[in-house]
Coordinates of C-alpha atoms in Angstrom, one line a residue:
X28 CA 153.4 -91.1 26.1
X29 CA 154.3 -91.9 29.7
X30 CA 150.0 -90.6 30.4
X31 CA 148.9 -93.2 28.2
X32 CA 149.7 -95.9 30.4
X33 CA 148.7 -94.7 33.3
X34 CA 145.7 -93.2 32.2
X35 CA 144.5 -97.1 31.1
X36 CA 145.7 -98.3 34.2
X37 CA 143.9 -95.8 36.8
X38 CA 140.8 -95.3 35.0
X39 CA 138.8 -97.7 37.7
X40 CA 141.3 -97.1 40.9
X41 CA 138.5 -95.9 43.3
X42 CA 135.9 -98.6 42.1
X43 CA 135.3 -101.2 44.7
X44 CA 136.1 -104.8 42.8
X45 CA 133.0 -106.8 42.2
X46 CA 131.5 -108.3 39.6
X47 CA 127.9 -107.3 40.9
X48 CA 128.6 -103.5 40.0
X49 CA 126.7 -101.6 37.0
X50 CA 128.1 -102.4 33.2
X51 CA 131.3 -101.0 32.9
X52 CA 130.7 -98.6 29.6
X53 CA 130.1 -94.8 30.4
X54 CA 131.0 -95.3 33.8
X55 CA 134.5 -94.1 33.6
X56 CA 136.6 -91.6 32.6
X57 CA 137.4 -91.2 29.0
X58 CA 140.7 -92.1 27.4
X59 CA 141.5 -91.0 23.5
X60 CA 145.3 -91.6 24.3
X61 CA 145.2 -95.1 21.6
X62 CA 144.0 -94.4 18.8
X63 CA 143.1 -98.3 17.7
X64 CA 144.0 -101.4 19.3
X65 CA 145.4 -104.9 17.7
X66 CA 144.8 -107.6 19.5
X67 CA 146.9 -111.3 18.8
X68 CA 146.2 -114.5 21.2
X69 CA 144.2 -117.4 21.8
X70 CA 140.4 -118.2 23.2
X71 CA 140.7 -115.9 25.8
X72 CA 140.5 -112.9 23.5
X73 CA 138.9 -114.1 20.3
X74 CA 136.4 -112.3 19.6
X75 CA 135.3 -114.4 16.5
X76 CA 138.8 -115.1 14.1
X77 CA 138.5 -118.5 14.7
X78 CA 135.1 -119.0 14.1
X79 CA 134.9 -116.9 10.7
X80 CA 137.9 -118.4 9.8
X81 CA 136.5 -122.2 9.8
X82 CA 133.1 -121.3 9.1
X83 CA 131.1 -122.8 12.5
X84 CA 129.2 -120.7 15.0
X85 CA 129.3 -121.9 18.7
X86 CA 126.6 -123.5 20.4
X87 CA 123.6 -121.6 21.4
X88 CA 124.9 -121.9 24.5
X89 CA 127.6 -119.6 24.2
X90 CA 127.0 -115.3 24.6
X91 CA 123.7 -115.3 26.0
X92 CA 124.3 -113.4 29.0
X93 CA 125.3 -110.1 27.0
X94 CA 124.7 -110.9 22.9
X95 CA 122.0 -113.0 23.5
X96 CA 122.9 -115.0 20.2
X97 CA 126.6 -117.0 19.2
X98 CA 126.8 -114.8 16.7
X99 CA 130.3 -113.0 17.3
X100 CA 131.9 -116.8 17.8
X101 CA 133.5 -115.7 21.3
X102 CA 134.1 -118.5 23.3
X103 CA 132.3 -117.4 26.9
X104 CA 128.7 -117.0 27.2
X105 CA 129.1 -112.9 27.3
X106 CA 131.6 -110.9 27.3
X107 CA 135.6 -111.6 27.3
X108 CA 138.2 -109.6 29.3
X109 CA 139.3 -107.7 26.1
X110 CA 135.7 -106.9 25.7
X111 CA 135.8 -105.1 29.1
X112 CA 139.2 -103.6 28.4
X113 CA 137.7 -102.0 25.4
X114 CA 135.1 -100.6 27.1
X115 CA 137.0 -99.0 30.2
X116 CA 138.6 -96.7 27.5
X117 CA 135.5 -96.2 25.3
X118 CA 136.5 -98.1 22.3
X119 CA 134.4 -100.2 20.0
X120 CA 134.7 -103.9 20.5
X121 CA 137.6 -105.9 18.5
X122 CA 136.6 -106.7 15.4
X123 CA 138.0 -109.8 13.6
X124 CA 140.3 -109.7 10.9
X125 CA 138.4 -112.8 9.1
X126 CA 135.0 -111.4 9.8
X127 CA 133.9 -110.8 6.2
X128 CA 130.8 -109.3 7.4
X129 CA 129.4 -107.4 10.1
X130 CA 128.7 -103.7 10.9
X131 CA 132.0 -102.7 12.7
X132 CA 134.7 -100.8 10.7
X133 CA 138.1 -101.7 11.5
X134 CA 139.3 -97.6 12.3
X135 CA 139.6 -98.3 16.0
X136 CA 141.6 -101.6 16.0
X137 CA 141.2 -105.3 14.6
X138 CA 141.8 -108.7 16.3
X139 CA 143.9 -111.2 15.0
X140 CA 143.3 -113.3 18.3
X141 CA 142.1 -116.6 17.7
X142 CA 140.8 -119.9 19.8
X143 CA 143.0 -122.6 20.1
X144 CA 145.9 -120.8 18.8
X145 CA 149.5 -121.5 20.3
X146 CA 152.8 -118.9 20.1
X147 CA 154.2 -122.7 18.3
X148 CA 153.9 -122.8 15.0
X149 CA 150.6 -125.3 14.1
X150 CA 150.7 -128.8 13.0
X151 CA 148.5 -131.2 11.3
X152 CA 146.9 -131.7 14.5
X153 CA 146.4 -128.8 15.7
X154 CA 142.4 -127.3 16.2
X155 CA 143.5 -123.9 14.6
X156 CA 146.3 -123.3 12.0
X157 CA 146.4 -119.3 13.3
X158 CA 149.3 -119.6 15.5
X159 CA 151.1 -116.7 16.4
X160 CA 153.4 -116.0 13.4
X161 CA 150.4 -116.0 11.7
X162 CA 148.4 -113.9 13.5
X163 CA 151.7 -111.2 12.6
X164 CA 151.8 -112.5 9.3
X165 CA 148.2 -111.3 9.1
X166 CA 148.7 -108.3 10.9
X167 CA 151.3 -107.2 7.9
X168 CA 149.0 -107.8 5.7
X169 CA 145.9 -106.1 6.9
X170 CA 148.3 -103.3 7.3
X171 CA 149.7 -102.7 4.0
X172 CA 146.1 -103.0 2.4
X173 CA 144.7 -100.5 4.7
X174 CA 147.4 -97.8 3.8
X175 CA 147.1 -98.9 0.1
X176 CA 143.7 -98.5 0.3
X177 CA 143.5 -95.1 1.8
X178 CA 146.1 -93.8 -0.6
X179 CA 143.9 -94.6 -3.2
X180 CA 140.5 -93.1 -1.3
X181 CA 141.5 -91.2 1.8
X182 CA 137.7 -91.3 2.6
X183 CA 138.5 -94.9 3.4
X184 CA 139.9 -93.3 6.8
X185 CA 136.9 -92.9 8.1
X186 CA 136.5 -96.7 8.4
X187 CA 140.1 -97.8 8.6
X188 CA 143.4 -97.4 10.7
X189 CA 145.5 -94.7 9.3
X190 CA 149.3 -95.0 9.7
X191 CA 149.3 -92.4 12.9
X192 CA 146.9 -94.9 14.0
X193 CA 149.1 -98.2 13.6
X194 CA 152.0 -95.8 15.1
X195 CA 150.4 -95.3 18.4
X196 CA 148.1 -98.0 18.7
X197 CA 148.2 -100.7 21.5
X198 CA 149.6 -103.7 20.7
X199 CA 148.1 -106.5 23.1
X200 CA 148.7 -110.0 23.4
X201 CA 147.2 -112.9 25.4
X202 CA 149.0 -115.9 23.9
X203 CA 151.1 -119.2 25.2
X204 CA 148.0 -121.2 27.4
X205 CA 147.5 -123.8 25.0
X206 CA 151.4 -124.1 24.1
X207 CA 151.4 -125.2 28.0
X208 CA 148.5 -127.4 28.5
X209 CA 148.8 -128.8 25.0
X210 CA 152.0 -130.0 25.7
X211 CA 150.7 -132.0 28.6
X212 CA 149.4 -134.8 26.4
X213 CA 152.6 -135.8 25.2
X214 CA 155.2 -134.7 27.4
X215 CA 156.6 -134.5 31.5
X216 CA 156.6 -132.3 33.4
X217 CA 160.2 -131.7 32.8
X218 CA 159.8 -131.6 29.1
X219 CA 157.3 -129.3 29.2
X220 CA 159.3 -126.8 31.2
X221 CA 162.5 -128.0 29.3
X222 CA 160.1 -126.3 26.2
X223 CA 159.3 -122.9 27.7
X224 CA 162.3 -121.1 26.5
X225 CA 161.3 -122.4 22.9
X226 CA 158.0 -120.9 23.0
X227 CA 159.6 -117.5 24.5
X228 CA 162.1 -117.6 21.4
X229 CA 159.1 -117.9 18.9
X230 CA 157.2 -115.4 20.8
X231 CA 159.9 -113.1 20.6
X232 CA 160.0 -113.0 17.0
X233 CA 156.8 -111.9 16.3
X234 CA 157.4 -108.5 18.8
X235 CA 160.8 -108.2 16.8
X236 CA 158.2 -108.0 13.3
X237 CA 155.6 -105.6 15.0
X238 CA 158.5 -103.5 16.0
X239 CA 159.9 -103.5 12.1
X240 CA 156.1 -102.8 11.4
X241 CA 156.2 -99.4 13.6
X242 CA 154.6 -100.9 16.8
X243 CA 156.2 -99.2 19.8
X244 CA 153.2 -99.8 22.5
X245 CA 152.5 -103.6 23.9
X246 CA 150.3 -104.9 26.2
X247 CA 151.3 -108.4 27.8
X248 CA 149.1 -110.7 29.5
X249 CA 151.0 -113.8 31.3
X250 CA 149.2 -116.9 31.5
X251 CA 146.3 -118.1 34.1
X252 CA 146.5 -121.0 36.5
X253 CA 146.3 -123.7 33.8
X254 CA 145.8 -126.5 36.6
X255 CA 142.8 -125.1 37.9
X256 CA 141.1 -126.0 34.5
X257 CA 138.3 -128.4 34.9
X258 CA 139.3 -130.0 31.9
X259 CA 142.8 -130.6 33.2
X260 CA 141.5 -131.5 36.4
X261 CA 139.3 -133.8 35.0
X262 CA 142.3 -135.6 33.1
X263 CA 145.0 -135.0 34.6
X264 CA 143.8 -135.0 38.3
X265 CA 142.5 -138.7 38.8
X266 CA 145.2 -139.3 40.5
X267 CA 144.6 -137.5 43.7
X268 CA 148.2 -136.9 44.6
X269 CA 148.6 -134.5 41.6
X270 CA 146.3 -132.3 42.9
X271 CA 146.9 -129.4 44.9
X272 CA 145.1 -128.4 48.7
X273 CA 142.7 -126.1 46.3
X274 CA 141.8 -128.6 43.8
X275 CA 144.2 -127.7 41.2
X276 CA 146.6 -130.4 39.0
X277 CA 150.4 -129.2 40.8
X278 CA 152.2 -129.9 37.4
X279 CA 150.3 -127.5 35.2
X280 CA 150.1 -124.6 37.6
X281 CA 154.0 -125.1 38.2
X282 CA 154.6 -124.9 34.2
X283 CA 152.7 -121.8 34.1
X284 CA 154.6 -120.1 37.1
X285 CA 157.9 -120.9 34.9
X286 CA 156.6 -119.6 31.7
X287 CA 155.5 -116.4 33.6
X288 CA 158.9 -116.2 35.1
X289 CA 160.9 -116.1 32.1
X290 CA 158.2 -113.6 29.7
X291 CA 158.9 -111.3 32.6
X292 CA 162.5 -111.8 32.6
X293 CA 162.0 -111.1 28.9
X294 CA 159.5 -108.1 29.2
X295 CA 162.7 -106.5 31.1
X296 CA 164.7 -107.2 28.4
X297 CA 162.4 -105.9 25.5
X298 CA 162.8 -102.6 25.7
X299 CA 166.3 -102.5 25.9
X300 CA 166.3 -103.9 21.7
X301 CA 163.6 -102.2 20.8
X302 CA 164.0 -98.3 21.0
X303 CA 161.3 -96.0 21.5
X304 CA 158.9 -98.5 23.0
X305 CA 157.3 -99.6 26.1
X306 CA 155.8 -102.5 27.5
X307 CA 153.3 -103.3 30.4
X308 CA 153.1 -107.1 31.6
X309 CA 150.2 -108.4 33.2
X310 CA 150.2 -110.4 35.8
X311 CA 146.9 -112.5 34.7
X312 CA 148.2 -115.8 37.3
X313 CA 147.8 -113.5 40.6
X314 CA 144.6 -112.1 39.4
X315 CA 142.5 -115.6 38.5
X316 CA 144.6 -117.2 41.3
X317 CA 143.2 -114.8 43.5
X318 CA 139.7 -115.2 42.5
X319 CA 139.7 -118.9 42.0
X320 CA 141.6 -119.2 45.9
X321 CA 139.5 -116.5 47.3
X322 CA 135.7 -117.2 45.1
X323 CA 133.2 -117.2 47.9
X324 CA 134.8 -113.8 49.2
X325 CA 134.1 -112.1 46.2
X326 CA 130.3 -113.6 45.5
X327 CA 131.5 -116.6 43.6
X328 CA 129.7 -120.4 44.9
X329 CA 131.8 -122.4 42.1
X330 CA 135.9 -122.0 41.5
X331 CA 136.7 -125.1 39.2
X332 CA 133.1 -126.8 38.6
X333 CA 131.5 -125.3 35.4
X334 CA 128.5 -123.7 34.4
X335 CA 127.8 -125.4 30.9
X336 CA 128.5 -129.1 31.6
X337 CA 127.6 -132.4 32.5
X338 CA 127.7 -135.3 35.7
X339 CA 127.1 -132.7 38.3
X340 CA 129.7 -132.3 41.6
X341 CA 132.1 -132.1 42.0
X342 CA 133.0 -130.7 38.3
X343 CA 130.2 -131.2 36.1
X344 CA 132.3 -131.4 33.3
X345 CA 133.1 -134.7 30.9
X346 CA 135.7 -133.9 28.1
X347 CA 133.2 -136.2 25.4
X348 CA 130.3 -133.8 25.8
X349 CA 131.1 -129.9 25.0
X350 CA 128.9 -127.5 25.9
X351 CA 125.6 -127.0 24.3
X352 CA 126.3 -130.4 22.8
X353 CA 124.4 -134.0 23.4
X354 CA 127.4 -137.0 22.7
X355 CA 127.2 -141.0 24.0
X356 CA 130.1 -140.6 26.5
X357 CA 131.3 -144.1 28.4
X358 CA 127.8 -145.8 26.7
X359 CA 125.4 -143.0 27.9
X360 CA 123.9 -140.3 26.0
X361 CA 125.1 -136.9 27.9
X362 CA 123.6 -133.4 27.6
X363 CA 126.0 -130.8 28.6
X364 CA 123.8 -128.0 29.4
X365 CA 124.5 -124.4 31.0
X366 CA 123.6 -123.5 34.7
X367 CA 120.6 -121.2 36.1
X368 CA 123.3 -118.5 37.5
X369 CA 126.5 -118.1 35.9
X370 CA 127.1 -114.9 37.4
X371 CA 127.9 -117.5 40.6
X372 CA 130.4 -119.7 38.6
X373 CA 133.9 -119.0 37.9
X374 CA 134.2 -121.3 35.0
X375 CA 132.1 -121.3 32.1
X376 CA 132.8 -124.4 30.1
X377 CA 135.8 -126.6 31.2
X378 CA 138.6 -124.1 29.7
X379 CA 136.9 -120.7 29.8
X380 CA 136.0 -118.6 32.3
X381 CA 132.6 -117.0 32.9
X382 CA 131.4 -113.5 31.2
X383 CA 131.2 -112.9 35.6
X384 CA 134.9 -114.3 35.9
X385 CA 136.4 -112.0 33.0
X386 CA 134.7 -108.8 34.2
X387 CA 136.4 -109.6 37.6
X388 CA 140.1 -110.0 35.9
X389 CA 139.6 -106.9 33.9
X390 CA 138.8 -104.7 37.1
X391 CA 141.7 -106.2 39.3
X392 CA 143.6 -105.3 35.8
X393 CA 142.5 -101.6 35.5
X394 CA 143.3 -101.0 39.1
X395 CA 146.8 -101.2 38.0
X396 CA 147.9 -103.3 41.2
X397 CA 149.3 -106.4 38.6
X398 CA 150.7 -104.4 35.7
X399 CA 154.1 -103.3 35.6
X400 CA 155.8 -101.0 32.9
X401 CA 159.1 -100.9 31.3
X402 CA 160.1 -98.1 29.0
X403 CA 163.0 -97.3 26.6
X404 CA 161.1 -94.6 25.3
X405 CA 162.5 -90.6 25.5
X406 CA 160.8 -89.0 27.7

């Protein structure tokens, strides 16, 4: 077992990081070690739950740089990191677990990930009741169909996840950005970090009812610089002295660093209660910090101002006017509308990063340099 971490983790070591090299698929070697992959989180990874769930398609904006059409409801115009991930070890994209139809089978993996999701449990006012106990909730239930289902017709197996596959499949999770910035709008600073432990608890939980489900591998992405966001720049950065020497709102970049702290302090703790398992965290913060801090070295003109937006300099980006949309914002009618290069922008829409961005994080990620493993497994 100990191979199948490393082998995810050094398949791109000697490639030179840069987002201008050739597509990623077939370049690499190839790794059969994960059988299928389950992916739970937010935006960042949803590669159409929350889109099939609520029945909307994105603007046409959104996935023309790789799918040419909004068809598979990601929120990026191309491809998400997950996307690459999948691609480094030769696996078919994520399918959704709502997606009712659509050529993919589910054999290799399913994603439960879905935009605007939280590790909270949602409220009335939350934009997507898929929150993370959810997302397991659905995971137990996909699962125990599928094994039904292929007790009844094992030739079923050739398009679903058998139960060697749920055994030693990779359990990843991208979750806990919008539980941060969310609670921005209604709480301090001091609240907000006051809440982190909360969010850890809940978070928790849901690993403890993968486990009892037979998960033993997970994959943990921490959370980006939240302050770097044009959208919380743009609301929560008028007042100047909130903002960092790089642009960035202090508070919300300060809340993520704490929530990082403590899911590593709990990513340690993990595999002591759960035998026979292993865990890699991934440090996401360094990465994007990295490339937002450091855009122009690595071909990047734009680190905060987005591609698909609206008012130009120094963020093109007004929180009444999404992108691809026309809205009256402050008495004018506004058309937020995407840039001629996006490969040169960091940010795509306000909130997500660019199908250029992504491909960056996932190579810095498949180095190995910002992962980190912890095993109670016998080896």
């Amino acid at each position: 077992m100990e191979t199948h971490f490393h082998t995810l983790l050094t398949l791109l070591l000697f490639v030179a990081i840069s987002h201008t090299l050739p597509p990623l698929a077939g370049s690499f070697p190839i790794s059969n070690n994960f059988p299928a992959v389950f992916n739970f989180g937010d935006s960042n990874s949803d590669t159409g739950e929350l889109s099939s769930g609520l029945g909307f398609l994105p603007q046409p904006s959104y996935e023309k740089t790789y799918f040419r059409t909004p068809t598979s409801g990601r929120f990026c115009n191309g491809r998400l990191i997950v996307d690459f991930l999948m691609e480094a070890i030769d696996r078919p994209y994520l399918r959704p677990y709502l997606d009712s139809i659509s050529r993919q089978s589910y054999r290799r993996g399913c994603n439960f990930a879905a935009a605007a999701s939280t590790i909270q449990k949602a409220n009335a006012a939350s934009y997507s009741p898929f929150g993370f106990g959810v997302q397991v909730s659905q995971f137990i239930t996909f699962k125990s169909k599928v094994l039904q289902l292929i007790q009844q017709d094992e030739e079923l197996g050739r398009y679903l996840p058998s139960e060697y596959y749920f055994k030693k499949g990779l359990y990843m999770f991208d979750i806990g950005q919008n539980d941060i910035a969310g609670a921005f709008y209604s709480k301090t600073l001091d609240e907000v970090l006051a809440l982190v432990p909360t969010i850890l608890d809940i978070f928790q939980d849901g690993i403890k009812r993968l486990y009892a489900e037979g998960a033993r591998n997970y994959w943990i992405h921490n959370t980006g610089p939240l302050g770097c966001l044009a959208q919380v720049v743009s609301l929560f950065g008028k007042d100047k002295s909130k903002l960092d020497e790089f642009g960035c709102v202090s508070d919300h970049n300060q809340a993520a660093k704490l929530f990082n702290l403590q899911l590593h302090g709990l990513f340690k703790k993990l595999p002591q209660q759960y035998p026979d398992s292993r865990f890699t965290y991934v440090d996401i913060f360094s990465i994007k910090s990295d490339l937002i801090l450091n855009h122009s070295k690595y071909g990047f003109d734009h680190s905060i101002m987005v591609c698909c937006g609206t008012g130009g300099p120094p963020l093109n980006y007004d929180d009444q006017v999404g992108c691809g949309k026309t809205a009256r914002s402050n008495g004018t009618i506004k058309t937020a509308k995407p840039c001629y290069d996006s490969s040169k922008y960091v940010n795509w829409d306000g909130i997500h990063y660019t199908e250029a961005a992504n491909r960056f994080v996932a190579l810095h990620i498949l180095t190995g340099k910002y992962s980190e493993t912890a095993s109670s497994m016998n080896l």
